[in-house]
Short mmCIF file of C-alpha atoms in Angstrom, two decimals:
data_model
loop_
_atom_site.label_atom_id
_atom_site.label_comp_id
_atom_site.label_asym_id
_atom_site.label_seq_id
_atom_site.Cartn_x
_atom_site.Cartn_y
_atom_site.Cartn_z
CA UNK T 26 104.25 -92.13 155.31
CA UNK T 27 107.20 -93.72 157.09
CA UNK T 28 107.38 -97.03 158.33
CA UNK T 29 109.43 -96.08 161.35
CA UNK T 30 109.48 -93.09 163.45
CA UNK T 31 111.10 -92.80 166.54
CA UNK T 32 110.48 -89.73 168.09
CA UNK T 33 112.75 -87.77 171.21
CA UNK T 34 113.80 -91.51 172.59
CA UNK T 35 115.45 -91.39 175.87
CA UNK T 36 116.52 -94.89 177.36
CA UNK T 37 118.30 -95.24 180.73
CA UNK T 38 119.94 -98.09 182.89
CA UNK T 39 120.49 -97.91 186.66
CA UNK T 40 120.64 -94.53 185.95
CA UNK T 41 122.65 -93.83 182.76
CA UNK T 42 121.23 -92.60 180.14
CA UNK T 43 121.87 -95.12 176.89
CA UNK T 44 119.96 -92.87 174.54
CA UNK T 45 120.26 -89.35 174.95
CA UNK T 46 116.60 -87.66 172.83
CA UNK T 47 117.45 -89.81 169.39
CA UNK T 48 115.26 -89.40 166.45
CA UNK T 49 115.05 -91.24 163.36
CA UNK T 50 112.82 -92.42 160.75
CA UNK T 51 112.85 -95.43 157.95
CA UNK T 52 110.86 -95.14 154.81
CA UNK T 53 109.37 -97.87 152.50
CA UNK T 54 112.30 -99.89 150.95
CA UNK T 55 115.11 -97.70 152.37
CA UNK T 56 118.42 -99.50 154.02
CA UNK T 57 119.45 -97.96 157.11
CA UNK T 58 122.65 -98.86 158.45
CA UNK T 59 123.71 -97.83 162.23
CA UNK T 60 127.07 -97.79 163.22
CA UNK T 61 129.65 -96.44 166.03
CA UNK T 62 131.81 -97.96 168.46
CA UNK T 63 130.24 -100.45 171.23
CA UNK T 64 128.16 -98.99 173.89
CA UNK T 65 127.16 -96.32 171.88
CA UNK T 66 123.63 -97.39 172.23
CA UNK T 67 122.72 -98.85 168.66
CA UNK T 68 122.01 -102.39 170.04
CA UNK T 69 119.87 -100.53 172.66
CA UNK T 70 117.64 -98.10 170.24
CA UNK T 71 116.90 -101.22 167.98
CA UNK T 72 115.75 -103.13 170.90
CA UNK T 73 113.49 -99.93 172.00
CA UNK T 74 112.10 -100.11 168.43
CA UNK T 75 110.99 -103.49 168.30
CA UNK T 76 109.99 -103.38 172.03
CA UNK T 77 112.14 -105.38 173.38
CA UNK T 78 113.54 -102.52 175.57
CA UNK T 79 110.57 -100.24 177.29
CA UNK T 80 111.10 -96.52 176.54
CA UNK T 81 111.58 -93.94 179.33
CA UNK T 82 110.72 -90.81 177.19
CA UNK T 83 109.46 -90.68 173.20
CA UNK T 84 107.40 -92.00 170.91
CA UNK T 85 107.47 -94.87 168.72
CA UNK T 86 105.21 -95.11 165.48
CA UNK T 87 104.49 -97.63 162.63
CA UNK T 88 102.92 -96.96 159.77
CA UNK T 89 101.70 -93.80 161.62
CA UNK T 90 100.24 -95.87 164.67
CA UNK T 91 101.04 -95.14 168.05
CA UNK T 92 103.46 -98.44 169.05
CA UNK T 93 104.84 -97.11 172.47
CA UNK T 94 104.56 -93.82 173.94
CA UNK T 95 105.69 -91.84 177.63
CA UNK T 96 103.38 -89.62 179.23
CA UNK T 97 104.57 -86.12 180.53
CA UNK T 98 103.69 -88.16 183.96
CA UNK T 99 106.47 -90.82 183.20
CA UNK T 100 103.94 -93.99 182.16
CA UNK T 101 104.54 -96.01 179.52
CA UNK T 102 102.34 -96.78 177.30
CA UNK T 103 102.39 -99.92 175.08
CA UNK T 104 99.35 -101.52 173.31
CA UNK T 105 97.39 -105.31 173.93
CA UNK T 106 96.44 -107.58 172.99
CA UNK T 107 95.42 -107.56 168.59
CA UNK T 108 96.74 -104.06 168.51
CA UNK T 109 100.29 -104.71 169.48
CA UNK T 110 100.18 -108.12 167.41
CA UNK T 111 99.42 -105.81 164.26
CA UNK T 112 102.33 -103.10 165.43
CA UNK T 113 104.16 -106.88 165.93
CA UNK T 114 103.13 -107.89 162.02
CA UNK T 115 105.55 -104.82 160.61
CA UNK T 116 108.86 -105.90 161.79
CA UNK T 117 110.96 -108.74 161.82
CA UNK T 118 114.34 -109.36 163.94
CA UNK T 119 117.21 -111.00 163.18
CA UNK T 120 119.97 -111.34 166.31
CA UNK T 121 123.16 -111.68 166.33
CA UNK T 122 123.04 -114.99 168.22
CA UNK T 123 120.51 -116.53 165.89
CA UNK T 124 118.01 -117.87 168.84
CA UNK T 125 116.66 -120.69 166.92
CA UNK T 126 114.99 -123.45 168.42
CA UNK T 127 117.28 -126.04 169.23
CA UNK T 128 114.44 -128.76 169.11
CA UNK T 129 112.93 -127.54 166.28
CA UNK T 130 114.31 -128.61 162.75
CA UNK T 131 115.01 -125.80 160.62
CA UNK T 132 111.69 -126.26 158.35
CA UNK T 133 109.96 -126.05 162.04
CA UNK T 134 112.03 -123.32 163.25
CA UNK T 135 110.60 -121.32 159.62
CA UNK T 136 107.23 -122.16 159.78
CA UNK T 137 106.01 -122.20 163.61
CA UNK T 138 105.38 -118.83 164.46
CA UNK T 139 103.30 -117.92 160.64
CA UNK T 140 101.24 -121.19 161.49
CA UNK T 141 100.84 -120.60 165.53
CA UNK T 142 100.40 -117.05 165.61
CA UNK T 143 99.60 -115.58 162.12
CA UNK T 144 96.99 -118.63 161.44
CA UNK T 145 98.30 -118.88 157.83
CA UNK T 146 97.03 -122.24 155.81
CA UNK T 147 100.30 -124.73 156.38
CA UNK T 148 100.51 -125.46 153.24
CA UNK T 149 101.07 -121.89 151.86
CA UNK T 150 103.90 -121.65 154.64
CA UNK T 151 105.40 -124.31 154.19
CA UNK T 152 105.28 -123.68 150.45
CA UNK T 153 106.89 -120.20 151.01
CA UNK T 154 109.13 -121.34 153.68
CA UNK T 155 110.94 -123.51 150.73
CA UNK T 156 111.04 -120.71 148.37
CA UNK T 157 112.72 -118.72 151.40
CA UNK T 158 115.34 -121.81 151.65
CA UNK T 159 116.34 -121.88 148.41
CA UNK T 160 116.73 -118.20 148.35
CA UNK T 161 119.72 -119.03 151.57
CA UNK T 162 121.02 -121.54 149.71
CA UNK T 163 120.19 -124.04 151.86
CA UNK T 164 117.24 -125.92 150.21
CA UNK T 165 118.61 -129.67 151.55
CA UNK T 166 118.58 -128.54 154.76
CA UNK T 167 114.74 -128.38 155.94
CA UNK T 168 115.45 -131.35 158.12
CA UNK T 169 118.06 -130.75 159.98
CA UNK T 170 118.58 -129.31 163.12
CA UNK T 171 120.68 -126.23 164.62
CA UNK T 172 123.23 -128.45 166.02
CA UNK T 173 124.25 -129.40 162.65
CA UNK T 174 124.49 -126.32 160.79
CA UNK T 175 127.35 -124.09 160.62
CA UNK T 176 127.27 -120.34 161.99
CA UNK T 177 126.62 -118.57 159.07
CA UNK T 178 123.47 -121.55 158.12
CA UNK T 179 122.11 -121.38 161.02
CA UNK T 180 122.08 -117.46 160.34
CA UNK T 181 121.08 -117.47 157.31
CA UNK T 182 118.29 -119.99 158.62
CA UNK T 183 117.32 -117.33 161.04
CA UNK T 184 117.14 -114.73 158.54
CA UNK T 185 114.37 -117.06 156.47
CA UNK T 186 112.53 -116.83 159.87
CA UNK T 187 111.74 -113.53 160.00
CA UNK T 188 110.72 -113.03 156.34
CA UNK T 189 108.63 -115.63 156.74
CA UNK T 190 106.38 -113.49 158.73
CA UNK T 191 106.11 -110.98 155.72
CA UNK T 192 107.16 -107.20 157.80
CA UNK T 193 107.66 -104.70 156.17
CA UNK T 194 110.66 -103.70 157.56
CA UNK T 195 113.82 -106.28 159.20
CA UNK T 196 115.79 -105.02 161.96
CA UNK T 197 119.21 -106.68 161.99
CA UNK T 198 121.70 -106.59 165.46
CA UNK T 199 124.89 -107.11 164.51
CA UNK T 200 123.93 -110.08 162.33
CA UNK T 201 127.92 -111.25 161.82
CA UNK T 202 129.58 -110.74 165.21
CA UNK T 203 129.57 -114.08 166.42
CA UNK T 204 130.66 -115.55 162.68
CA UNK T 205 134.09 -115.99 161.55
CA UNK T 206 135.25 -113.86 158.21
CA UNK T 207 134.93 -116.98 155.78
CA UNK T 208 130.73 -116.92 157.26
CA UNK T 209 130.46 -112.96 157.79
CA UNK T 210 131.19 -112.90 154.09
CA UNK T 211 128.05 -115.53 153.25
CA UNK T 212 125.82 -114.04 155.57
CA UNK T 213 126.30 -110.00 154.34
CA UNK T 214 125.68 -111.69 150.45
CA UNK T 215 122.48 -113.25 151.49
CA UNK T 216 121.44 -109.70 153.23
CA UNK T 217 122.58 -107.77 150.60
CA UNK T 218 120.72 -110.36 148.26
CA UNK T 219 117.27 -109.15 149.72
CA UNK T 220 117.62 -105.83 148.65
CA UNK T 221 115.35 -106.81 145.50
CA UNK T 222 113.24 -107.80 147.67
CA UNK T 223 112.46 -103.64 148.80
CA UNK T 224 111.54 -104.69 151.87
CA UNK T 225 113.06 -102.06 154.44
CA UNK T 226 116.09 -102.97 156.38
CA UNK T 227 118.03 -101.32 159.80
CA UNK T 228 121.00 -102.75 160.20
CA UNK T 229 123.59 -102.59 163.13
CA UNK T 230 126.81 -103.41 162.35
CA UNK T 231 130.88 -103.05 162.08
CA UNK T 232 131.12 -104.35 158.62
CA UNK T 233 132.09 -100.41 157.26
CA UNK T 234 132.35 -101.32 153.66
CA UNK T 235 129.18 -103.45 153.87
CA UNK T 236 127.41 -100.73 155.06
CA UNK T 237 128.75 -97.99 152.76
CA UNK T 238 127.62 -100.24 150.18
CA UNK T 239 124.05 -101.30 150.42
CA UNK T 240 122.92 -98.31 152.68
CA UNK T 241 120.26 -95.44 150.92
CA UNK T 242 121.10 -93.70 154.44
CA UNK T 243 123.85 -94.22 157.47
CA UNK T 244 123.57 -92.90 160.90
CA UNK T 245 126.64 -92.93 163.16
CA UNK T 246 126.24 -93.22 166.61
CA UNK T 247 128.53 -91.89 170.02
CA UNK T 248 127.38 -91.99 173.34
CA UNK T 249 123.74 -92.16 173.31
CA UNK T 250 122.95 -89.95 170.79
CA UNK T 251 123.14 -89.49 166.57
CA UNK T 252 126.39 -87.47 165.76
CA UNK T 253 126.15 -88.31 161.90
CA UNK T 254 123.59 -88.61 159.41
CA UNK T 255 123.21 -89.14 156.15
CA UNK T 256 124.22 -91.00 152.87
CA UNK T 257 126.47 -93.13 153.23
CA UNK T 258 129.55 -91.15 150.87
CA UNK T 259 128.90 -88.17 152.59
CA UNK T 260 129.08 -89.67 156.38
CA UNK T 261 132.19 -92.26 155.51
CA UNK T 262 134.10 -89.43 154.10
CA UNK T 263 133.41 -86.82 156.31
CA UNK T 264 135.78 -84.83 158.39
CA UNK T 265 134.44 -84.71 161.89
CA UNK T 266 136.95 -86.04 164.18
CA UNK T 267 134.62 -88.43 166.00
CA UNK T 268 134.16 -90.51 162.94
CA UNK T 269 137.31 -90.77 161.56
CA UNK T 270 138.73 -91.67 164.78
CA UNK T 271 136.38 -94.62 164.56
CA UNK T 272 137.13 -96.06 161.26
CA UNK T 273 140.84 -95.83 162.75
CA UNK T 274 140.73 -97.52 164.62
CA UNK T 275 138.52 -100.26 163.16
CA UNK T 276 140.79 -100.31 160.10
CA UNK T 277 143.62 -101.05 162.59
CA UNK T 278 141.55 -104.16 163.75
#
């Protein structure tokens, strides 16, 4: 069974359609990496999968259950309540903008949301929210605030705060756009670090040789819809014109 399926998505804004009938799935363990030029719609069809985006057409499953659907009548259909905080318990997210707490400290920032709304004992969170830490490299730093971490901490800091909630699968957005090169580079070796981990990963990004790396599967996107799939050799090498146009011109960069 998959993890992920997203089935015939269609996502439109003021009238333009963003996603144009995408379909994709993500099995246990696998690393997915999205890429293609902005606008393209990646950012968009990860927000649809976590549900941060409503869909206007498809389906959207995890672990075979039902996690958004629309009707042939148009309505969308989303579940309440303790269903759609177990569809919730799969996934983590990671954005590019970190959206920590700035009042929090970064042990609170960890910990808040398995204690609040998963009702785990503290003391096992906390306890794994240290392992977590040490795993980022940044085991002195339970005490401090966002304010006084770098870019890449405070990343990496964000990226302890969604394991922490144990999904199954971690949906990044561009996790290095806002970072310099010196802090893309720490941030992509802690990702690529939780690969033992074989927890499943989607990951939206522009790092090419990041993603030809530590993907089991690449999809390329242009203009709403998927117009390359596959391992990550055979898309990076391939000859459609789309695509190498693209790395072009982010080579050129």
């Amino acid at each position: 069974m998959n993890l992920l399926e997203m089935n015939h998505i269609r996502k439109h804004f003021d009238g333009l359609e963003v996603i144009q009938d995408i379909s994709l799935s993500v099995g246990e363990g696998e690393i997915l990496s999205i890429i293609g030029p902005s606008g393209s719609g990646k950012s968009t069809m990860l927000r649809c999968a976590t549900m941060l985006e409503k869909i206007d057409a498809g389906e959207v499953l995890y672990m075979g259950e039902r996690a958004a659907c629309v009707t042939e009548d148009g309505r969308q259909i989303y579940p309440k309540g303790e269903e759609a905080k177990q569809i919730r318990s799969y996934f983590g997210l990671v954005f590019q903008n970190f959206n920590l707490f700035p009042h929090y400290s970064v042990m609170k920032n960890i910990t808040d949301a398995p204690i609040t709304i998963q009702k785990r004992k503290r003391d096992e969170v906390y306890e794994e929210a240290r392992s977590l830490l040490k795993k980022m490299g940044l085991e002195d730093k339970e005490n401090a605030y966002p304010c006084q971490l770098s870019g890449g901490q405070c990343q990496r800091v964000a990226i302890a705060r969604a394991l922490a909630l144990n999904p199954r699968i971690l949906f990044f957005d561009e996790p290095t756009s806002a970072l310099d090169p010196e802090l893309t580079g720490e941030v992509l070796k802690v990702i690529r670090s939780l690969a033992d981990l074989q927890i499943a990963m989607v990951i939206v990004t522009h790092e090419m040789a990041f993603a030809r790396s530590i993907s089991d599967r690449v999809i390329f996107m242009d203009k709403g819809v998927v117009a390359l799939e596959g391992k990550p050799d055979a898309v990076f090498d391939s000859d459609n014109g789309r695509i190498r146009e693209f790395l072009g011109k982010i080579a050129e960069r």
